[in-house]
Tab-separated table of C-alpha atoms in Angstrom:
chain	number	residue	atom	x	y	z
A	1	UNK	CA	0.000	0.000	0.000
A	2	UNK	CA	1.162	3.304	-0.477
A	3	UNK	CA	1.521	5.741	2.656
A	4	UNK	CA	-0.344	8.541	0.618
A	5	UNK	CA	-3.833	9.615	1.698
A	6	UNK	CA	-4.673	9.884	-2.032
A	7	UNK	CA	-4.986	5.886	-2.068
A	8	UNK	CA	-7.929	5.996	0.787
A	9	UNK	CA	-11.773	6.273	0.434
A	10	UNK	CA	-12.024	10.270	0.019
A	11	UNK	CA	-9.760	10.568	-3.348
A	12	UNK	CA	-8.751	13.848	-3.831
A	13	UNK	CA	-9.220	13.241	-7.678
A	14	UNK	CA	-8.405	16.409	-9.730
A	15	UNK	CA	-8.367	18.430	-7.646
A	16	UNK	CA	-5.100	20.639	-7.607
A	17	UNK	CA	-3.162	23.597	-6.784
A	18	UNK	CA	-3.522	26.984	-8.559
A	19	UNK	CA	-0.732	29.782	-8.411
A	20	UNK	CA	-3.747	32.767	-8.630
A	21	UNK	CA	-2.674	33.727	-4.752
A	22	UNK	CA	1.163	33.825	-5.078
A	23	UNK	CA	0.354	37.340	-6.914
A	24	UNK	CA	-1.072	38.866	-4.090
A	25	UNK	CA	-2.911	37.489	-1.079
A	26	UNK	CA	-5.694	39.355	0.250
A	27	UNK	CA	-6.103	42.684	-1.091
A	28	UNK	CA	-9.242	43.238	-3.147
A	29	UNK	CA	-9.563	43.632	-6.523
A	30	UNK	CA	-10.868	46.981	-8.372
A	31	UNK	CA	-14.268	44.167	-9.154
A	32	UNK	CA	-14.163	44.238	-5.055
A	33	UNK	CA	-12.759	40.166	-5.379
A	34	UNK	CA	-10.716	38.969	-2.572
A	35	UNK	CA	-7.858	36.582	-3.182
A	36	UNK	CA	-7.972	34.377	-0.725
A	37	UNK	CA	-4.482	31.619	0.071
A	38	UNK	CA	-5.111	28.882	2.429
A	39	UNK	CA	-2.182	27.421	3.314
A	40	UNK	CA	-1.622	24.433	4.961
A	41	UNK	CA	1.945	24.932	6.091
A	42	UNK	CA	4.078	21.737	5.602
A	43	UNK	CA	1.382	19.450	5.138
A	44	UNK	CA	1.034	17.200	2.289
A	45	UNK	CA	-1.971	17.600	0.380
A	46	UNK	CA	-2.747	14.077	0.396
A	47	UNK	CA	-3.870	13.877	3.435
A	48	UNK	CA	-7.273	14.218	5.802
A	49	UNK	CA	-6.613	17.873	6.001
A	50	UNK	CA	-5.668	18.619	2.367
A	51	UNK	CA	-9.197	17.188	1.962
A	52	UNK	CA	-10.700	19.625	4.047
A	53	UNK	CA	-8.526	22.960	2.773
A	54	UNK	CA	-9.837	21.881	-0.260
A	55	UNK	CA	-13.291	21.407	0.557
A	56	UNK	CA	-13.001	24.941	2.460
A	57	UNK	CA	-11.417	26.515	-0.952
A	58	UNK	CA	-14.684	25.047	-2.653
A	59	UNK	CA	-16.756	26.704	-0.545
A	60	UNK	CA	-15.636	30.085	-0.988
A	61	UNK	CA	-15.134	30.020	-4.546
A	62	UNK	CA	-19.080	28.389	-4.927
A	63	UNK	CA	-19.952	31.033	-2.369
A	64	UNK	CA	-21.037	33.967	-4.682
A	65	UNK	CA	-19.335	36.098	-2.133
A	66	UNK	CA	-16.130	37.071	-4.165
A	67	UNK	CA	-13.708	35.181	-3.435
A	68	UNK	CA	-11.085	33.788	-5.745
A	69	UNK	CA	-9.585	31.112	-3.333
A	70	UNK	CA	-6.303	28.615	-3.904
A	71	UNK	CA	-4.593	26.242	-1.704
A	72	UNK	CA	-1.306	25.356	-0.878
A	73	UNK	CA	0.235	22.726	0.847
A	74	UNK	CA	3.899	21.085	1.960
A	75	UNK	CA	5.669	24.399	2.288
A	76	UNK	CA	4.907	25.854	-1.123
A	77	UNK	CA	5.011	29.484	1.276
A	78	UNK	CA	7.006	28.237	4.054
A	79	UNK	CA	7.341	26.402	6.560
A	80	UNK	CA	5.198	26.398	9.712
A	81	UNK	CA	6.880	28.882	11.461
A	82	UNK	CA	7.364	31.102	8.375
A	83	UNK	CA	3.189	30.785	7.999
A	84	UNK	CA	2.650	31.839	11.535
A	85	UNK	CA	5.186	35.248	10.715
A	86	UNK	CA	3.104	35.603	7.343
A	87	UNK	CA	-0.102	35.775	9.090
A	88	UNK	CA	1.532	38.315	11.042
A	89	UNK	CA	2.370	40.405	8.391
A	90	UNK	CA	-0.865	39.790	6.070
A	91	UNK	CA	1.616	38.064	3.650
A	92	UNK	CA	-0.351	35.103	4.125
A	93	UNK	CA	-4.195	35.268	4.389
A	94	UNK	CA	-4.918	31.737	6.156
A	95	UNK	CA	-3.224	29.266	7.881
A	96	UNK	CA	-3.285	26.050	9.561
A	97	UNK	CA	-0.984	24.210	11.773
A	98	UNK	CA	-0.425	22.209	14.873
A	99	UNK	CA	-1.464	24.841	17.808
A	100	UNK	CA	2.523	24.170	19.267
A	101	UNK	CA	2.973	26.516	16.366
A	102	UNK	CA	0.352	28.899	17.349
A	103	UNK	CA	0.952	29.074	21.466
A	104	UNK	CA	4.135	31.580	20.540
A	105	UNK	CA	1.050	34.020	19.465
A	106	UNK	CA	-1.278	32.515	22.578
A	107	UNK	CA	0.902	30.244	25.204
A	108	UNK	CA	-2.529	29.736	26.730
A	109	UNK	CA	-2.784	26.879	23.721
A	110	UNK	CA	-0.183	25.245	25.617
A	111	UNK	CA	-3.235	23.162	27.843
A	112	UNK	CA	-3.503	20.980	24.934
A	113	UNK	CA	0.002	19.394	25.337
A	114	UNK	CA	-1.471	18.147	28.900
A	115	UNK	CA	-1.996	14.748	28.898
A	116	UNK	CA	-5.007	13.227	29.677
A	117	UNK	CA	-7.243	16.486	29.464
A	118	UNK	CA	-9.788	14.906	27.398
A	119	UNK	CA	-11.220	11.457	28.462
A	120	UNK	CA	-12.031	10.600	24.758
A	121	UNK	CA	-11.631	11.774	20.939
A	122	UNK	CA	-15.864	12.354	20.887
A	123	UNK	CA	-15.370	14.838	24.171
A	124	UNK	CA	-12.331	16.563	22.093
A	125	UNK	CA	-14.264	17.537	19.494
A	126	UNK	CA	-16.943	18.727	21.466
A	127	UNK	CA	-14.494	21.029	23.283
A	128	UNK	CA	-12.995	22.252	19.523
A	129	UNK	CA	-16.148	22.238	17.728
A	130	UNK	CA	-18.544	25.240	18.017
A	131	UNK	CA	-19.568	26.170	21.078
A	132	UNK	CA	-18.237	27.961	24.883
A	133	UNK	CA	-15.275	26.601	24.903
A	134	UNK	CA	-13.806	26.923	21.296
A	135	UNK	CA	-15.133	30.480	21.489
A	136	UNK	CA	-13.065	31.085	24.438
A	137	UNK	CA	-10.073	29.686	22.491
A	138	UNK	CA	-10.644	31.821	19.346
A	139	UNK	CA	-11.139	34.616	22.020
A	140	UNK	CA	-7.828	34.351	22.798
A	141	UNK	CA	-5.901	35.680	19.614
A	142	UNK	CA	-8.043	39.066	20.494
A	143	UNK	CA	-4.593	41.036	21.288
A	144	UNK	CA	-2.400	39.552	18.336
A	145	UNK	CA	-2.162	39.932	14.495
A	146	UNK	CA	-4.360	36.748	13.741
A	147	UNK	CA	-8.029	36.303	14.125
A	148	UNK	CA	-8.708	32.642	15.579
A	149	UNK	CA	-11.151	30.626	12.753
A	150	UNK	CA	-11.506	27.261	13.337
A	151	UNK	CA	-9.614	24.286	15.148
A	152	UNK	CA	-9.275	21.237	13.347
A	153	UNK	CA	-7.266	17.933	14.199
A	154	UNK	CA	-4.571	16.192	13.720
A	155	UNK	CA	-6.048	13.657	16.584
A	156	UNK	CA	-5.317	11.017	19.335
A	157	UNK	CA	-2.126	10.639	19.869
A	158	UNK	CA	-0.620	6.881	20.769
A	159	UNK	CA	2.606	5.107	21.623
A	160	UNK	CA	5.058	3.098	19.950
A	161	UNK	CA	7.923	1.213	20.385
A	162	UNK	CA	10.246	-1.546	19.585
A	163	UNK	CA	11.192	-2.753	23.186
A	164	UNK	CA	8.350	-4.615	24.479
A	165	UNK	CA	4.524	-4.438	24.613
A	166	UNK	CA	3.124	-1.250	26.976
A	167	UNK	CA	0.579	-1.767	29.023
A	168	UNK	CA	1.495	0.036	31.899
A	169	UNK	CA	3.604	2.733	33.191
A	170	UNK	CA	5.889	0.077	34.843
A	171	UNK	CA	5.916	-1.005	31.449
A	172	UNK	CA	7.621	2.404	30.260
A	173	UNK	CA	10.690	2.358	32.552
A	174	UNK	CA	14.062	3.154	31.354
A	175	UNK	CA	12.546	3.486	27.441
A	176	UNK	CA	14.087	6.453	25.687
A	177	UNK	CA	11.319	8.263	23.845
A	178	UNK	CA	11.118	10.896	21.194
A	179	UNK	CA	9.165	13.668	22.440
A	180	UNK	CA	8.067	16.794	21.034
A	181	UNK	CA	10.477	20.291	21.829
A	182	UNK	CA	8.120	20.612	24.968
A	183	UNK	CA	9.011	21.586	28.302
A	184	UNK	CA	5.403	19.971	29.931
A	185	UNK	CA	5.613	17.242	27.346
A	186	UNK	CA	9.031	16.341	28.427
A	187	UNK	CA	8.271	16.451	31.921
A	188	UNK	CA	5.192	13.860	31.669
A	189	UNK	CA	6.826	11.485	29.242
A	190	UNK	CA	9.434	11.283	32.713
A	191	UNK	CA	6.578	11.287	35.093
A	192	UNK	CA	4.876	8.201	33.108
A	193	UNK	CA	8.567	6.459	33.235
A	194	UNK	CA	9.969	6.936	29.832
A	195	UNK	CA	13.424	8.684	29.211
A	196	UNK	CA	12.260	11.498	26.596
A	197	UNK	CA	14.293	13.192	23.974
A	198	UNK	CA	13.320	15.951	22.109
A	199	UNK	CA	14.131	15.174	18.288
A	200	UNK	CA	12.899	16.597	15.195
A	201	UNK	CA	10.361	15.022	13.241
A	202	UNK	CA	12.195	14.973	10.176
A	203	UNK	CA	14.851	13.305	11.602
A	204	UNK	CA	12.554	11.161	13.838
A	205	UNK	CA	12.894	7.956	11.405
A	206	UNK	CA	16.263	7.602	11.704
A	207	UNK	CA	16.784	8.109	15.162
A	208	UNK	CA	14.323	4.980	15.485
A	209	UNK	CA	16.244	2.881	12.921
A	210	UNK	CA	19.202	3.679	14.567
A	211	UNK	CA	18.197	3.286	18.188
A	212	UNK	CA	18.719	7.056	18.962
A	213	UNK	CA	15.278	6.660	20.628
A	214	UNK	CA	13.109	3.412	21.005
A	215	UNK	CA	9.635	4.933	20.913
A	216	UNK	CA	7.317	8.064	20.107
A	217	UNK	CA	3.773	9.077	20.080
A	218	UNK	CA	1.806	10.139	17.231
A	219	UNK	CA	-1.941	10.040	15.794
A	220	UNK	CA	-2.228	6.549	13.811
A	221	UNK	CA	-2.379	8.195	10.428
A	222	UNK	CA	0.785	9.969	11.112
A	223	UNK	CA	2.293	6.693	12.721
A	224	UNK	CA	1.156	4.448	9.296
A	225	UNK	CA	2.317	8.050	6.989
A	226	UNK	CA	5.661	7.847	7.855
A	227	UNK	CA	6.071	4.293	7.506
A	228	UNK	CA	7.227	3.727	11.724
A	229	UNK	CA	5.898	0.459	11.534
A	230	UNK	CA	9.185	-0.526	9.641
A	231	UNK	CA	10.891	0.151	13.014
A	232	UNK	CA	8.274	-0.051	15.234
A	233	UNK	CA	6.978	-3.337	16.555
A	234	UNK	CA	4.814	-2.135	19.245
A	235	UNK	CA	1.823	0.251	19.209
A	236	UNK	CA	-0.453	0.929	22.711
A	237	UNK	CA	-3.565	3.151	22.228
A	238	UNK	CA	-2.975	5.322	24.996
A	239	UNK	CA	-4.931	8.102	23.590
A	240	UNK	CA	-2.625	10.937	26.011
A	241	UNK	CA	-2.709	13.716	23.864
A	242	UNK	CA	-5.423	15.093	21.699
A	243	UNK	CA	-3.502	17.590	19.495
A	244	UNK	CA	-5.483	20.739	17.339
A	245	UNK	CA	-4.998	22.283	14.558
A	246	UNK	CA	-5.662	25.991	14.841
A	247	UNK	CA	-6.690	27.659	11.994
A	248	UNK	CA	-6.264	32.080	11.824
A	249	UNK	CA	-6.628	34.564	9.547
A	250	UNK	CA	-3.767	37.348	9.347
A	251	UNK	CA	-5.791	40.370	11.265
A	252	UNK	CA	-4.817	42.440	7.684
A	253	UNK	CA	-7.033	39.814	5.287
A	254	UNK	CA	-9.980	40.245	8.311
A	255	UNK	CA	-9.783	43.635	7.894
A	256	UNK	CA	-9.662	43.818	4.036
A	257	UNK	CA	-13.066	41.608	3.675
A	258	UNK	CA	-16.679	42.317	3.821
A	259	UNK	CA	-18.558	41.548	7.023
A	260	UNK	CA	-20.582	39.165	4.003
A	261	UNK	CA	-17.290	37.686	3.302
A	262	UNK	CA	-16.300	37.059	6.830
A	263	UNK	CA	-19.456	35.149	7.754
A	264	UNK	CA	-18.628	32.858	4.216
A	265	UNK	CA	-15.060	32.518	5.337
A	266	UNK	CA	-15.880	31.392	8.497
A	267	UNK	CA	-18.600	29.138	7.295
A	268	UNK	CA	-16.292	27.495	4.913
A	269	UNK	CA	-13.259	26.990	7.880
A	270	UNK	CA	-16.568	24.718	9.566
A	271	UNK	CA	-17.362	22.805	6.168
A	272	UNK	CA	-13.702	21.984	6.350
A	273	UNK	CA	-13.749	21.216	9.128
A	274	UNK	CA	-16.121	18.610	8.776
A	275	UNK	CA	-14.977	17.026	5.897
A	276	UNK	CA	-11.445	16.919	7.624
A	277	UNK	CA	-12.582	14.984	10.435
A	278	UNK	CA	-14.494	12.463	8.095
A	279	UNK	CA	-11.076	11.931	6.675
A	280	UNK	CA	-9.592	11.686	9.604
A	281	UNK	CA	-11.494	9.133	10.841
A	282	UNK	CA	-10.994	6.658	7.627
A	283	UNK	CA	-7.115	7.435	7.847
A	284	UNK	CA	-6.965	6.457	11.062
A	285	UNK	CA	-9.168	2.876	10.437
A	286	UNK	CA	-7.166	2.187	7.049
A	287	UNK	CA	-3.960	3.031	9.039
A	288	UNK	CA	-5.067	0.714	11.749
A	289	UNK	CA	-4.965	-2.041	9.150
A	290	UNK	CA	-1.641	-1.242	7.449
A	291	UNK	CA	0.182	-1.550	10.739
A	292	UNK	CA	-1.499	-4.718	11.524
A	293	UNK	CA	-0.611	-6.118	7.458
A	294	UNK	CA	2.815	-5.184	8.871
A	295	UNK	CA	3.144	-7.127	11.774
A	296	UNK	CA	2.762	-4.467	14.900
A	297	UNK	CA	1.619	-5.428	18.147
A	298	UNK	CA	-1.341	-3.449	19.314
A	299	UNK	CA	-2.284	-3.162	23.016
A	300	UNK	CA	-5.937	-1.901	22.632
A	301	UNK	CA	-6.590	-1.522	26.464
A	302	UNK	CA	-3.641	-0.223	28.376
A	303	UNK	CA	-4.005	1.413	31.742
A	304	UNK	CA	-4.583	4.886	30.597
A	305	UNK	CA	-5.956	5.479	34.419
A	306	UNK	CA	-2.273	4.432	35.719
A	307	UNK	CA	-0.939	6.656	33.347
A	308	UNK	CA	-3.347	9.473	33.809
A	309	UNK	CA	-2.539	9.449	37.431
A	310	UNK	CA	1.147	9.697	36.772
A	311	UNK	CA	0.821	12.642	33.614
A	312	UNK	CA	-1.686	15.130	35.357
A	313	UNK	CA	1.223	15.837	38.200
A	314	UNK	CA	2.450	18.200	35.635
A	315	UNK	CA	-0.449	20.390	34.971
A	316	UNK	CA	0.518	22.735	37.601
A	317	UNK	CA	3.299	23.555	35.057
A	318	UNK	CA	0.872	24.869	33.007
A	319	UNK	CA	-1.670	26.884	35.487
A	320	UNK	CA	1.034	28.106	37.521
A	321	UNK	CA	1.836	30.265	34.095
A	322	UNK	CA	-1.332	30.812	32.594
A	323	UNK	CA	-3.620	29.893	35.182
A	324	UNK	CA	-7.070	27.552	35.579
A	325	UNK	CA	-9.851	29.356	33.311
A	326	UNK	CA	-9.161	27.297	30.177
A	327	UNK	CA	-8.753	23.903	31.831
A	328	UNK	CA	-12.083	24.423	33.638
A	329	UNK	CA	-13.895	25.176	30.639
A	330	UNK	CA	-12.791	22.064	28.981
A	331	UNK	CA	-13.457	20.156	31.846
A	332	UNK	CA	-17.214	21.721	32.242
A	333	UNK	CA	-17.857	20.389	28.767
């Protein structure tokens, strides 16, 4: 099978890039048309949320609202960080990326490196999908260059290694683990027994082959993606993390557009949205499968309670800094 989303139920068919945007992003035309770039950092477009950038990019171009919208995806304007400084500067008109990205603007989106805040992927979306608590989140941005959207996913995240099967923290001991540049991440990954290391994703592959580091965490699709089962042989569906993607518009493009125009824009972010997370869900299942066809071990029921008991010591970390408010509204939920 190949690791490319393109191969899985929701084909992205012909659909393809355009260069209209790279002219100019955002300013209005004399005709009162607003170019529109969504860009999906250093994502592939073959996957669940190159589905749903395109499906958003539909949207506003079927909208009759005047927009002439294009996508663009795998670092066509940058990387990550370089879309985060473009939606500063109103060089880039939309943008979507892992909320690590996003917490230099709001550190506040730091909670959702905790592990174990949400009991379940159906509770995570509740929290992220319209309503109190996503409001309070988009809420947030209010004093920076970028207006919050939408929050999409890039999901559960799980464990894997090639020591032994996980099943509970005991289980972890003395492991070196790949974890992400985090300061709270790295501290739970110790707390839950595991010896973490902060590597680079791009170099993440290697430093598995090589027995740099002898497990990491990532959402299934991401895990099957990058081909880990090939130096993987365990996988335990811990489910710790539940990680975002934020979506913003640069404050420039928000102020550019029709109030019409903003309530299409934001409409489109939530049909998106929704076809991203129907995407999600068959990459995950079809990536399920592909680790199995490759011989990984999957623990379906560790002792996420052991675990969870072990990771929350280290939200005072985070509310010591940015206090309680956002925790207790995703806990109210």
């Amino acid at each position: 099978m190949s690791r490319s989303f393109s191969r899985r139920s929701l084909l992205l068919g012909g659909l393809g890039l355009t260069t209209a945007a790279m002219a100019g992003c955002a300013a209005p035309s004399e005709r009162g048309i607003a170019d529109i770039a969504v860009f999906a950092g250093s994502l592939p477009e073959t996957t669940p949320t190159g589905v749903g950038v395109h499906a958003m990019v539909d949207y506003l171009n079927d909208s009759g609202a005047d927009f002439e919208a294009s996508a663009f995806f795998d670092t066509a304007l940058g990387d990550a960080s370089t879309m985060i400084n473009g939606l500063q500067e109103g060089t880039i008109d939309v943008g979507i990326s892992g909320s690590s990205y996003f917490s230099g603007l709001v550190p506040e989106l730091q909670a959702f490196e905790l592990p174990f805040i949400f009991e379940d992927l159906e509770r995570a979306r509740a929290v992220t999908g319209p309503g109190a608590a996503r409001d309070h989140i988009v809420d947030l941005f209010e004093s920076t260059r970028v207006v919050g959207l939408s929050i999409w996913e890039n999901g559960m995240r799980q464990l894997t290694n090639n020591v032994r099967a996980i099943h509970t923290p005991e289980d972890l001991q003395g492991i070196r683990i790949r974890t992400l540049p985090s300061p709270i991440q790295q501290a739970a990954w110790s707390a839950m027994g595991g010896l973490p290391q902060s590597i680079d994703a791009a170099e993440l592959y290697t430093a598995l082959q090589q027995g740099t580091v002898q497990a990491q965490e990532n959402p299934l699709a991401e895990i099957e993606f990058r081909a880990f089962y090939e130096v993987q042989d365990h996988l335990s569906m811990t489910s710790h993390v539940y990680t975002p993607f934020m979506m913003g518009v640069s404050r420039r493009t928000w102020d550019r557009i029709t109030e019409e125009q903003r309530t299409v824009l934001q409409e489109a972010a939530e049909v998106g949205r929704s076809a991203q997370l129907e995407a999600n869900d068959i990459a995950e299942e079809e990536a399920r499968g592909v680790l199995e066809e490759h011989g990984v071990q999957i623990v379906d029921d560790p002792d996420r309670e052991a675990f969870r008991k072990l990771g929350v010591t280290v939200w005072d970390q985070f509310t010591d800094s940015y206090g309680q408010q956002l925790l207790d509204i995703i806990e109210s939920m």
